[in-house]
Amino acid sequence: MNAPVDVSFFARAAKPITSYRPYWAKRFGVAPFLPMSRTEMERLGWDSCDIILVTGDAYVDHPSFGMAVIGRVLEAQGFRVGIIAQPDWQSAEPFKALGKPNLFWGVTAGNMDSMINRYTADRKIRSDDAYTPGDVGGKRPDRAAIVYSQRCREAFKDVPIILGGIEGSLRRIAHYDYWSDKVRRSIVVDAKCDLLLYGNAERALVEVAHRIAAREPIAQITDVRGTAFVRRPNDPTAEGWIEIDSTDVDMPGRVEDHINPYLTTSEQAQAQGQTCSKEEGGSAAPEVNPAIKPLNFMPNPALVSKRKPPARDRSVIRLPSYEQVKSDAVLYAHANRVLHLETNPGNARALVQAHGEGSVARDVWINPPPIPLTTAEMDYAFDLPYARSPHPDYADEHGKHDGATKIPAWEMIRFSVNIMRGCFGGCTFCSITEHEGRIIQSRSEESIIKEVEDIRDKVEGFTGVISDLGGPTANMYRLGCKSPEIEAACRKPSCVYPGICSNLTTDHGPLIKIYRRARELRGIKKVLIGSGLRYDLAVKSPEYVKELVQHHVGGYLKIAPEHTEGGPLSKMMKPGIGSYDKFKQLFEKYSEEAGKKQFLIPYFIAAHPGTSDEDMMNLALWLKKNGFRADQVQTFYPSPMATATAMYHSNMNPLKGISRDPERAERVDIVRGDKRRRLHKAFLRYHDANNWPLLREALKAMGRSDLIGNGKHHLIPTFQPMTDGSYQSARRKNSTPLGKASERAAAVVKPGAKAAQPRKGQLLTQHTGLPPRAGTQGKR
């Protein structure tokens, strides 16, 4: 459809989440922590919970933990909310701990997808879990959202189940599952939930909670934005919708224009982008009477009015069914492309996907994304009375959350402040757009400063350093489209690729003001920026880069170019390495002006779709040329529903359109198999002697033996020192300690010598761009 889209979704104000009449239980007041036991409920004077939230994370009452935000928002609406955190899923008994919820269950796998939380990119089980006390792994099941939903249904089968969180968001349609290497059904079908809320769900959840509290059957709640649910065929609630069929990939043949009889042969050829060789060879062209004009065919206005597209708010796009996308990778890529085109809340249409056939057929219906929260609503959600610490049940005998009871994820954000949500970067490997959306939702300056002051005055252990003022992206605060009408109509997947959109505001002034005001507060020694920085935006504001570099960098600043080569960067939708070079110049300039020795730490992805072996070799050469030695390497991880995952599964590029014609569809080089993935990772860690045998073999096969040698211009040396296979890092805490698996290396260590001391001739790795550790810069 090429007609102008209806922008009424943004013009029409959504109902504020603060405008609902509080539920009667608000008289019980605010709980210091949402209760996790019957004893706590009795202490609060409750006989039951209205809503019980089940989560795969430990309960930390902090606004960076999604379940805490949802719980506190529901509490502010007047509901009695209990939490069951990391229950034993082997039976339904632990799910009965707080009794039967009066209204509904709220289920989430936690802040992370449970499969990504438990498995590495190589499908190996992790031994740790940052969202569990003591960093202990195995406290949540695989596909936790499905398992928890099943146990809730077993515990009290007549209580509605509302599923949410990032695991639900990324699995709302049929999706490729990296761990089983197949396409799985929508999680709505597998979890048998009554309603799925995707994205940041405060607006949807508040509306649904009040409607259930008003005794409206949940089966009739089908009109809330940001929700997904199952509809049976001939469901009367689907009446009035106009279905747009998108179950197949169109394959039109070449359309030949009608030849205009009034044009000469050469003009006809020129109109078709060709030439007439006979006439060019010297033949004279026949003369044409200049009085004769070609005919212009105009469309009939009466027919044009009849072709008016249906209203977008009553249109639903039918995607290929689960059975189709499961067996046809082309249709999977097509469905992924359609879904990502329908993510702007200003113009997105509903989606529907059939699951099953015959008597078990049903449709998974996905309503358009929710209207983003306003600044006032963001302040409302973040200004609630969070305890800002883990639940007391996790504390040790001294009431502390250290050592065996420490929750690493809480330690990481303990002194940080979230200032915004969303990201319009659109990186294909990232799940932020699918979950939080591309519309930036920002808090007010006063709300942010108040939280900084609360950390300073109320959080135990605060030393004066704010670890982060950020969000999904550090420097997108208050950035957005210059025109609400354009923003509501736009269907681009990114506002900054292939270049920064001319309609995008890049004014970092409001963010600079917050930085300066926060660092000038009494008792604040330092305000660091730990969130990912979009450096192609930052260079548009040298004043921002100066403020950042001179006052908010603690020696090192992490940024993510992801790659240096155009092939993989185009599949990631990331800017070229030239943007990094511009930022690096500003970074070094302002660091020097401040008299500080600071370092950029670039992050890169190995084995991303569209990456050839030559691309990784060129990246390794760039790293060596610029003196970088990557300390930590990330291999591409195909998360559900991401565009890069669709590339990985289908070998096609959904960004360029989908076709069965190989000449019209762009094929993507996919890095599959452990050997090739190890090779790409080895190129990033070219300095690690453990990788040299693999790299030598690959370079010879690529015809690049000239890169093997002992000179400065060579990538890897010809000699091979004795290695034990352990991970060597410049930072001791990141190194694999010497153990039984390295007896050969241990045998050469003299009795009484420290295991950390290098043998003569042994090479030590170095952190990216950092000076070598004292005592390790000896001659080989």
XYZ file of N, CA, C and O in Angstrom, residues 345-458:
456
model
N 4.372 1.839 16.796
C 3.017 1.941 17.352
C 2.150 2.965 16.636
O 0.927 2.945 16.783
N 2.757 3.846 15.836
C 1.978 4.842 15.118
C 1.257 4.290 13.905
O 0.257 4.854 13.477
N 1.745 3.210 13.310
C 1.096 2.702 12.103
C 1.037 1.180 12.025
O 0.604 0.632 11.011
N 1.481 0.480 13.068
C 1.509 -0.986 13.027
C 0.095 -1.557 12.971
O -0.832 -1.033 13.591
N -0.034 -2.634 12.216
C -1.295 -3.348 12.147
C -1.207 -4.639 12.962
O -0.115 -5.107 13.267
N -2.358 -5.164 13.305
C -2.395 -6.435 14.032
C -1.886 -7.551 13.128
O -1.939 -7.462 11.899
N -1.378 -8.608 13.746
C -0.879 -9.774 13.021
C -1.615 -11.014 13.515
O -2.002 -11.091 14.690
N -1.772 -11.987 12.629
C -2.393 -13.242 13.020
C -1.639 -14.374 12.332
O -1.234 -14.251 11.181
N -1.427 -15.460 13.067
C -0.699 -16.613 12.532
C -1.395 -17.890 12.970
O -1.625 -18.100 14.164
N -1.732 -18.726 12.007
C -2.441 -19.968 12.303
C -1.480 -20.999 12.874
O -0.325 -21.096 12.471
N -1.966 -21.761 13.851
C -1.239 -22.885 14.445
C -2.168 -24.093 14.429
O -3.275 -24.047 14.964
N -1.709 -25.181 13.826
C -2.514 -26.387 13.797
C -3.481 -26.395 12.624
O -3.731 -25.377 11.969
N -4.039 -27.571 12.365
C -4.979 -27.748 11.261
C -6.162 -28.583 11.731
O -6.082 -29.313 12.723
N -7.243 -28.461 11.011
C -8.430 -29.257 11.333
C -9.063 -28.847 12.647
O -9.228 -27.655 12.944
N -9.381 -29.842 13.472
C -10.102 -29.567 14.721
C -9.252 -28.851 15.762
O -9.786 -28.256 16.690
N -7.919 -28.921 15.617
C -7.047 -28.266 16.596
C -6.541 -26.920 16.077
O -5.656 -26.312 16.679
N -7.089 -26.433 14.989
C -6.633 -25.168 14.412
C -7.013 -24.007 15.320
O -8.114 -23.959 15.873
N -6.083 -23.095 15.476
C -6.366 -21.858 16.186
C -5.395 -20.788 15.704
O -4.331 -21.091 15.183
N -5.769 -19.550 15.903
C -4.964 -18.425 15.472
C -4.304 -17.760 16.672
O -4.958 -17.556 17.709
N -3.034 -17.435 16.529
C -2.371 -16.576 17.501
C -2.513 -15.151 16.990
O -2.021 -14.811 15.910
N -3.201 -14.344 17.759
C -3.524 -12.965 17.368
C -2.609 -12.024 18.148
O -2.532 -12.094 19.369
N -1.925 -11.126 17.428
C -0.987 -10.195 18.060
C -1.448 -8.775 17.779
O -1.430 -8.317 16.625
N -1.883 -8.075 18.804
C -2.318 -6.698 18.648
C -1.121 -5.775 18.411
O 0.016 -6.133 18.725
N -1.346 -4.574 17.863
C -0.237 -3.634 17.642
C 0.485 -3.290 18.943
O -0.060 -3.467 20.042
N 1.729 -2.813 18.846
C 2.510 -2.488 20.047
C 1.828 -1.422 20.901
O 1.037 -0.618 20.394
N 2.141 -1.386 22.191
C 1.512 -0.396 23.074
C 1.997 1.016 22.772
O 3.091 1.218 22.253
N 1.157 1.993 23.090
C 1.568 3.390 22.991
C 2.642 3.633 24.060
O 2.456 3.270 25.224
N 3.784 4.220 23.693
C 4.865 4.428 24.675
C 4.407 5.274 25.861
O 3.480 6.083 25.758
N 5.083 5.072 26.986
C 4.781 5.862 28.175
C 5.247 7.302 27.979
O 6.275 7.562 27.353
N 4.480 8.231 28.523
C 4.894 9.633 28.526
C 5.964 9.838 29.594
O 6.218 8.952 30.434
N 6.579 11.001 29.589
C 7.587 11.297 30.611
C 6.966 11.247 32.006
O 7.572 10.711 32.946
N 5.750 11.767 32.150
C 5.080 11.736 33.463
C 4.822 10.304 33.902
O 4.982 9.972 35.093
N 4.453 9.423 32.977
C 4.209 8.028 33.334
C 5.513 7.304 33.649
O 5.554 6.445 34.537
N 6.576 7.628 32.933
C 7.887 7.051 33.260
C 8.297 7.460 34.675
O 8.783 6.628 35.464
N 8.113 8.716 35.007
C 8.442 9.183 36.361
C 7.608 8.441 37.400
O 8.111 8.043 38.466
N 6.339 8.247 37.094
C 5.443 7.539 38.012
C 5.971 6.135 38.313
O 6.007 5.699 39.481
N 6.404 5.419 37.267
C 6.873 4.051 37.453
C 8.197 4.003 38.211
O 8.416 3.098 39.024
N 9.095 4.961 37.970
C 10.422 4.914 38.574
C 10.481 5.599 39.934
O 11.435 5.385 40.688
N 9.498 6.410 40.272
C 9.510 7.115 41.559
C 8.788 6.346 42.662
O 8.639 6.857 43.776
N 8.339 5.140 42.382
C 7.637 4.344 43.391
C 8.602 3.945 44.511
O 9.822 3.964 44.330
N 8.081 3.565 45.669
C 8.942 3.334 46.853
C 9.689 1.999 46.832
O 9.400 1.081 47.607
N 10.673 1.880 45.931
C 11.489 0.666 45.875
C 12.446 0.620 47.066
O 12.998 1.642 47.482
N 12.663 -0.585 47.581
C 13.634 -0.754 48.669
C 15.061 -0.679 48.153
O 16.003 -0.512 48.929
N 15.234 -0.879 46.833
C 16.533 -0.806 46.158
C 17.525 -1.852 46.662
O 18.734 -1.623 46.672
N 17.030 -2.982 47.105
C 17.913 -4.055 47.568
C 17.207 -5.393 47.422
O 15.985 -5.444 47.248
N 17.941 -6.509 47.519
C 17.305 -7.830 47.468
C 16.401 -8.058 48.682
O 16.557 -7.414 49.739
N 15.487 -8.968 48.538
C 14.576 -9.318 49.632
C 15.382 -9.830 50.822
O 16.401 -10.519 50.657
N 14.962 -9.489 52.052
C 15.705 -9.922 53.251
C 15.908 -11.428 53.352
O 16.860 -11.872 54.019
N 15.061 -12.234 52.698
C 15.224 -13.692 52.774
C 16.568 -14.149 52.214
O 17.053 -15.232 52.561
N 17.184 -13.334 51.338
C 18.454 -13.716 50.730
C 19.663 -13.295 51.567
O 20.791 -13.658 51.243
N 19.443 -12.525 52.627
C 20.563 -11.996 53.404
C 21.209 -13.082 54.257
O 20.588 -14.102 54.594
N 22.480 -12.860 54.608
C 23.178 -13.795 55.491
C 22.825 -13.500 56.947
O 21.936 -12.682 57.236
N 23.532 -14.140 57.889
C 23.196 -13.967 59.310
C 23.431 -12.543 59.801
O 22.900 -12.145 60.846
N 24.211 -11.772 59.040
C 24.462 -10.380 59.415
C 23.551 -9.414 58.672
O 23.721 -8.193 58.783
N 22.601 -9.967 57.912
C 21.696 -9.116 57.158
C 22.325 -8.521 55.911
O 21.788 -7.564 55.345
N 23.446 -9.079 55.467
C 24.162 -8.557 54.306
C 23.882 -9.414 53.078
O 23.457 -10.568 53.176
N 24.166 -8.840 51.927
C 24.025 -9.567 50.666
C 25.386 -9.659 49.990
O 25.571 -9.243 48.847
N 26.352 -10.194 50.709
C 27.711 -10.332 50.202
C 28.104 -11.807 50.219
O 27.439 -12.644 50.824
N 29.238 -12.110 49.587
C 29.750 -13.479 49.619
C 28.779 -14.465 49.009
O 28.362 -14.339 47.860
N 28.397 -15.454 49.807
C 27.550 -16.535 49.311
C 26.143 -16.062 48.963
O 25.410 -16.752 48.258
N 25.743 -14.885 49.456
C 24.390 -14.388 49.193
C 24.374 -13.255 48.168
O 23.326 -12.680 47.897
N 25.527 -12.930 47.615
C 25.592 -11.805 46.665
C 24.867 -12.150 45.374
O 24.970 -13.259 44.853
N 24.116 -11.179 44.851
C 23.432 -11.323 43.570
C 24.157 -10.430 42.573
O 24.011 -9.205 42.606
N 24.978 -11.000 41.679
C 25.827 -10.184 40.805
C 25.072 -9.154 39.977
O 25.551 -8.037 39.778
N 23.894 -9.498 39.480
C 23.141 -8.551 38.653
C 22.739 -7.322 39.455
O 22.706 -6.202 38.931
N 22.434 -7.523 40.741
C 22.104 -6.384 41.593
C 23.357 -5.562 41.894
O 23.319 -4.333 41.901
N 24.464 -6.233 42.142
C 25.713 -5.512 42.399
C 26.071 -4.623 41.214
O 26.589 -3.522 41.378
N 25.787 -5.104 40.017
C 26.141 -4.358 38.814
C 25.348 -3.059 38.700
O 25.874 -2.029 38.274
N 24.057 -3.084 39.084
C 23.211 -1.896 38.907
C 22.865 -1.211 40.236
O 22.032 -0.320 40.272
N 23.526 -1.638 41.293
C 23.197 -1.163 42.640
C 23.226 0.360 42.743
O 22.383 0.975 43.379
N 24.224 0.982 42.105
C 24.379 2.434 42.174
C 24.191 3.078 40.802
O 24.827 4.085 40.492
N 23.337 2.486 39.985
C 23.087 3.028 38.651
C 21.659 3.557 38.557
O 20.795 3.203 39.358
N 21.421 4.393 37.543
C 20.108 5.007 37.336
C 19.715 4.821 35.878
O 20.482 5.159 34.974
N 18.520 4.287 35.672
C 17.983 4.114 34.326
C 17.232 5.381 33.934
O 16.275 5.767 34.604
N 17.665 6.038 32.853
C 17.083 7.331 32.497
C 16.141 7.260 31.299
O 15.427 8.226 31.033
N 16.145 6.137 30.562
C 15.307 6.044 29.362
C 15.073 4.595 28.975
O 15.654 3.688 29.556
N 14.197 4.413 27.993
C 13.902 3.102 27.423
C 13.867 3.205 25.906
O 13.638 4.278 25.357
N 14.031 2.056 25.252
C 13.894 1.987 23.818
C 15.200 2.253 23.097
O 16.172 2.737 23.683
N 15.218 1.928 21.801
C 16.411 2.166 20.974
C 15.983 2.186 19.515
O 15.314 1.258 19.061
N 16.369 3.247 18.803
C 16.033 3.326 17.385
C 17.204 2.911 16.503
O 17.216 3.171 15.309
N 18.202 2.229 17.101
C 19.350 1.775 16.320
C 19.011 0.653 15.367
O 19.508 0.590 14.246
N 18.151 -0.276 15.818
C 17.706 -1.346 14.937
C 18.736 -2.405 14.615
O 18.599 -3.104 13.610
N 19.783 -2.546 15.427
C 20.802 -3.570 15.145
C 20.123 -4.931 15.017
O 19.330 -5.318 15.875
N 20.454 -5.657 13.972
C 19.704 -6.870 13.650
C 19.931 -7.997 14.642
O 19.106 -8.907 14.741
N 21.048 -7.970 15.378
C 21.335 -9.045 16.330
C 20.765 -8.751 17.710
O 20.857 -9.583 18.609
N 20.191 -7.574 17.883
C 19.751 -7.112 19.209
C 18.253 -7.287 19.365
O 17.493 -7.203 18.401
N 17.815 -7.510 20.596
C 16.400 -7.760 20.873
C 15.692 -6.558 21.500
O 14.523 -6.671 21.869
N 16.372 -5.427 21.618
C 15.757 -4.280 22.284
C 14.543 -3.788 21.507
O 13.495 -3.485 22.082
N 14.684 -3.692 20.172
C 13.571 -3.179 19.372
C 12.352 -4.082 19.492
O 11.221 -3.599 19.626
N 12.564 -5.406 19.456
C 11.435 -6.334 19.550
C 10.749 -6.257 20.907
O 9.571 -6.552 21.030
N 11.490 -5.860 21.937
C 10.927 -5.844 23.286
C 10.499 -4.433 23.708
O 9.319 -4.195 23.970
N 11.427 -3.494 23.742
C 11.120 -2.153 24.239
C 10.635 -1.205 23.145
O 10.051 -0.167 23.454
N 10.893 -1.536 21.886
C 10.464 -0.666 20.803
C 11.513 0.376 20.461
O 12.513 0.550 21.144
N 11.269 1.079 19.368
C 12.257 2.046 18.895
C 11.933 3.484 19.312
O 12.707 4.397 19.041
N 10.783 3.710 19.943
C 10.436 5.043 20.414
C 11.098 5.273 21.771
O 10.902 4.484 22.704
N 11.882 6.333 21.891
C 12.587 6.610 23.135
C 11.610 7.166 24.167
O 10.877 8.126 23.905
N 11.604 6.558 25.339
C 10.772 7.010 26.461
C 11.708 7.486 27.568
O 12.469 6.688 28.115
N 11.650 8.763 27.859
C 12.617 9.363 28.778
C 11.962 9.846 30.063
O 10.808 10.287 30.056
N 12.718 9.756 31.145
C 12.285 10.319 32.416
C 12.610 11.806 32.448
O 13.419 12.311 31.673
N 12.009 12.495 33.403
C 12.301 13.920 33.555
C 13.619 14.106 34.301
O 14.094 13.207 35.013
N 14.196 15.264 34.134
C 15.453 15.567 34.819
C 15.283 15.509 36.331
O 16.145 14.973 37.050
N 14.167 16.024 36.837
C 13.938 16.053 38.291
C 13.831 14.644 38.858
O 14.355 14.360 39.944
N 13.168 13.746 38.136
C 13.028 12.373 38.615
C 14.388 11.681 38.672
O 14.684 10.941 39.622
N 15.227 11.926 37.665
C 16.554 11.304 37.632
C 17.424 11.820 38.770
O 18.079 11.034 39.475
N 17.438 13.119 38.963
C 18.259 13.711 40.032
C 17.769 13.249 41.397
O 18.574 12.954 42.299
N 16.463 13.112 41.552
C 15.917 12.639 42.833
C 16.398 11.226 43.128
O 16.733 10.900 44.285
N 16.472 10.357 42.095
C 16.945 8.995 42.321
C 18.426 8.982 42.688
O 18.857 8.195 43.527
N 19.220 9.850 42.058
C 20.632 9.946 42.421
C 20.767 10.339 43.893
O 21.584 9.773 44.638
N 19.953 11.283 44.336
C 19.999 11.712 45.732
C 19.534 10.603 46.672
O 20.081 10.451 47.786
N 18.549 9.832 46.242
C 18.092 8.704 47.071
C 19.198 7.659 47.232
O 19.377 7.090 48.318
N 19.945 7.392 46.152
C 21.071 6.458 46.251
C 22.096 6.989 47.234
O 22.610 6.254 48.090
N 22.389 8.255 47.112
C 23.383 8.870 48.001
C 22.953 8.795 49.465
O 23.775 8.505 50.345
N 21.670 9.019 49.743
C 21.205 9.150 51.124
C 20.715 7.844 51.746
O 20.728 7.711 52.975
N 20.295 6.869 50.914
C 19.591 5.719 51.474
C 20.240 4.363 51.213
O 19.960 3.408 51.936
